[in-house]
Amino acid sequence: MDKPFLPRDRLHEVGVLTRREIEARILAPFIEALATEFDRERVLAILRNTIIEVARTQGAQLVTAMGGDSLEHFNQSLEYWKRGGALEIDVLEQNNERLSFNVNRCRYAEMYRALGIPELGSLLSCNRDFALIQGFNPEVALTRTQTIMEGAPFCNFRYTRQAGDETDHATE
């Protein structure tokens, strides 16, 4: 039997914040159930590695969706994560080599706290950031030393394009 046709970009009809909440509401009890049968730390390690691989794949798919892998393309993609006021961001620097911004409000962190699972927030959301940019463009490095999720007053995202090819790989 043929599968019903579902357009790929249907996920974007729902904001990322809503998707993360749905994921968390399913995963939190599932993680707890697995942790009663297996070593909790091992369950969390498997989940962490799975989320990283999913994010890396999504980063590669994002190149196609954005039409390129430059920092400008990546900056434009932030609209997905900001939808519905999910993130309040102050851009500090934006050029071909660097994209720097601070997140001053994170409704993702607020949502995980409201659900009573703040410890899973870093694992399910913040954990994705480094792998996402690797999948998007392996020549871009992310440095982040603090997050609201972990109690800091803001998240500091610093993306730097490594020295090398300046070509936008998706348009070649």
Coordinates of C-alpha atoms in Angstrom, one line a residue, residues 19-171:
R19 CA 7.6 20.5 18.2
R20 CA 10.0 20.4 21.1
E21 CA 7.2 20.4 23.6
I22 CA 5.5 17.5 21.8
E23 CA 8.8 15.6 21.7
A24 CA 9.4 16.3 25.4
R25 CA 5.9 15.2 26.5
I26 CA 6.5 11.9 24.7
L27 CA 10.2 11.4 25.6
A28 CA 10.2 12.3 29.3
P29 CA 7.9 9.4 30.4
F30 CA 9.6 7.1 27.9
I31 CA 13.0 8.0 29.3
E32 CA 11.7 7.4 32.9
A33 CA 10.3 4.0 31.9
L34 CA 13.6 2.9 30.3
A35 CA 15.5 4.2 33.3
T36 CA 13.5 1.8 35.6
E37 CA 14.7 -1.1 33.4
F38 CA 18.1 0.0 32.4
D39 CA 20.9 2.2 33.6
R40 CA 19.6 5.8 33.5
E41 CA 23.0 7.3 32.4
R42 CA 23.2 4.8 29.6
V43 CA 19.7 5.6 28.4
L44 CA 20.5 9.4 28.5
A45 CA 23.8 8.7 26.6
I46 CA 21.9 6.9 23.8
L47 CA 19.4 9.6 23.6
R48 CA 22.1 12.3 23.5
N49 CA 23.9 10.5 20.7
T50 CA 20.6 10.0 18.8
I51 CA 19.7 13.7 19.1
I52 CA 23.1 14.7 17.9
E53 CA 22.8 12.5 14.7
V54 CA 19.3 13.8 14.1
A55 CA 20.6 17.4 14.4
R56 CA 23.5 16.8 12.1
T57 CA 21.1 15.4 9.4
Q58 CA 18.7 18.3 9.9
G59 CA 21.7 20.7 9.5
A60 CA 22.5 19.1 6.1
Q61 CA 18.8 19.3 5.1
L62 CA 18.7 23.0 6.2
V63 CA 21.3 23.8 3.5
T64 CA 18.8 22.8 0.8
A65 CA 15.9 24.6 2.5
M66 CA 17.9 27.8 2.8
G67 CA 19.6 27.6 -0.6
G68 CA 23.1 27.7 0.7
D69 CA 25.5 27.0 3.6
S70 CA 26.9 30.5 4.3
L71 CA 26.5 32.2 7.7
E72 CA 24.0 34.6 6.1
H73 CA 21.9 31.6 5.1
F74 CA 22.2 30.2 8.6
N75 CA 21.3 33.5 10.1
Q76 CA 18.1 33.5 8.0
S77 CA 17.2 30.0 9.3
L78 CA 17.1 31.3 12.8
E79 CA 13.5 32.5 12.0
Y80 CA 12.4 28.9 12.4
W81 CA 13.6 28.8 16.0
K82 CA 12.4 32.3 16.8
R83 CA 8.9 31.7 15.6
G84 CA 6.2 32.8 18.0
G85 CA 8.6 34.7 20.2
A86 CA 10.4 31.4 21.2
L87 CA 13.8 33.2 21.3
E88 CA 14.7 36.8 21.8
I89 CA 18.0 37.4 20.1
D90 CA 20.4 40.4 20.0
V91 CA 22.7 40.0 16.9
L92 CA 26.2 41.4 17.8
E93 CA 28.1 40.7 14.6
Q94 CA 27.1 39.3 11.2
N95 CA 29.4 39.0 8.2
N96 CA 30.8 36.2 6.0
E97 CA 33.2 35.0 8.7
R98 CA 31.2 35.5 11.9
L99 CA 27.8 35.4 13.3
S100 CA 27.5 36.3 17.0
F101 CA 24.4 36.7 19.0
N102 CA 23.0 36.5 22.5
V103 CA 19.7 34.8 23.3
N104 CA 18.2 37.0 26.1
R105 CA 15.0 35.0 26.4
C106 CA 14.5 31.4 25.8
R107 CA 11.0 30.1 25.9
Y108 CA 12.4 26.6 25.3
A109 CA 14.0 26.7 28.7
E110 CA 10.8 28.1 30.2
M111 CA 8.8 25.3 28.6
Y112 CA 11.1 22.5 29.9
R113 CA 10.9 24.1 33.4
A114 CA 7.1 24.4 33.2
L115 CA 6.9 20.7 32.2
G116 CA 9.0 19.8 35.3
I117 CA 11.9 18.4 33.2
P118 CA 14.5 21.2 33.2
E119 CA 17.3 18.6 33.3
L120 CA 16.1 17.3 29.9
G121 CA 16.1 20.7 28.2
S122 CA 19.8 20.8 27.6
L123 CA 19.7 17.2 26.3
L124 CA 16.7 17.7 24.0
S125 CA 17.3 21.2 22.7
C126 CA 20.7 22.8 23.5
N127 CA 22.5 19.5 22.7
R128 CA 21.5 20.0 19.0
D129 CA 23.2 23.3 18.3
F130 CA 26.8 22.1 17.7
A131 CA 25.8 19.1 15.5
L132 CA 23.3 21.2 13.6
I133 CA 26.0 23.6 12.4
Q134 CA 28.4 20.7 11.7
G135 CA 25.7 19.3 9.4
F136 CA 25.0 22.7 7.9
N137 CA 28.6 23.6 7.2
P138 CA 31.5 21.8 8.7
E139 CA 33.7 24.8 8.1
V140 CA 31.8 26.8 10.7
A141 CA 32.6 26.3 14.4
L142 CA 30.3 27.2 17.2
T143 CA 31.5 28.5 20.6
R144 CA 29.0 28.8 23.4
T145 CA 30.1 29.0 27.0
Q146 CA 26.7 29.5 28.7
T147 CA 23.0 28.9 28.3
I148 CA 19.8 30.1 29.9
M149 CA 18.8 26.4 30.2
E150 CA 21.7 25.9 32.6
G151 CA 20.9 29.1 34.6
A152 CA 22.9 31.8 32.8
P153 CA 21.3 35.2 32.2
F154 CA 21.8 34.7 28.4
C155 CA 23.1 32.2 25.8
N156 CA 26.2 33.3 23.9
F157 CA 26.3 31.9 20.4
R158 CA 29.5 32.6 18.4
Y159 CA 29.8 31.1 14.9
T160 CA 33.1 31.4 13.1
R161 CA 33.8 30.3 9.6
Q162 CA 37.2 28.6 9.6
A163 CA 39.9 29.8 7.2
G164 CA 39.5 28.0 3.9
D165 CA 37.2 27.9 1.0
E166 CA 34.9 31.0 0.9
T167 CA 32.5 29.3 -1.6
D168 CA 28.9 28.6 -0.8
H169 CA 28.8 24.9 -1.3
A170 CA 25.1 24.6 -2.0
T171 CA 25.2 26.9 -5.0

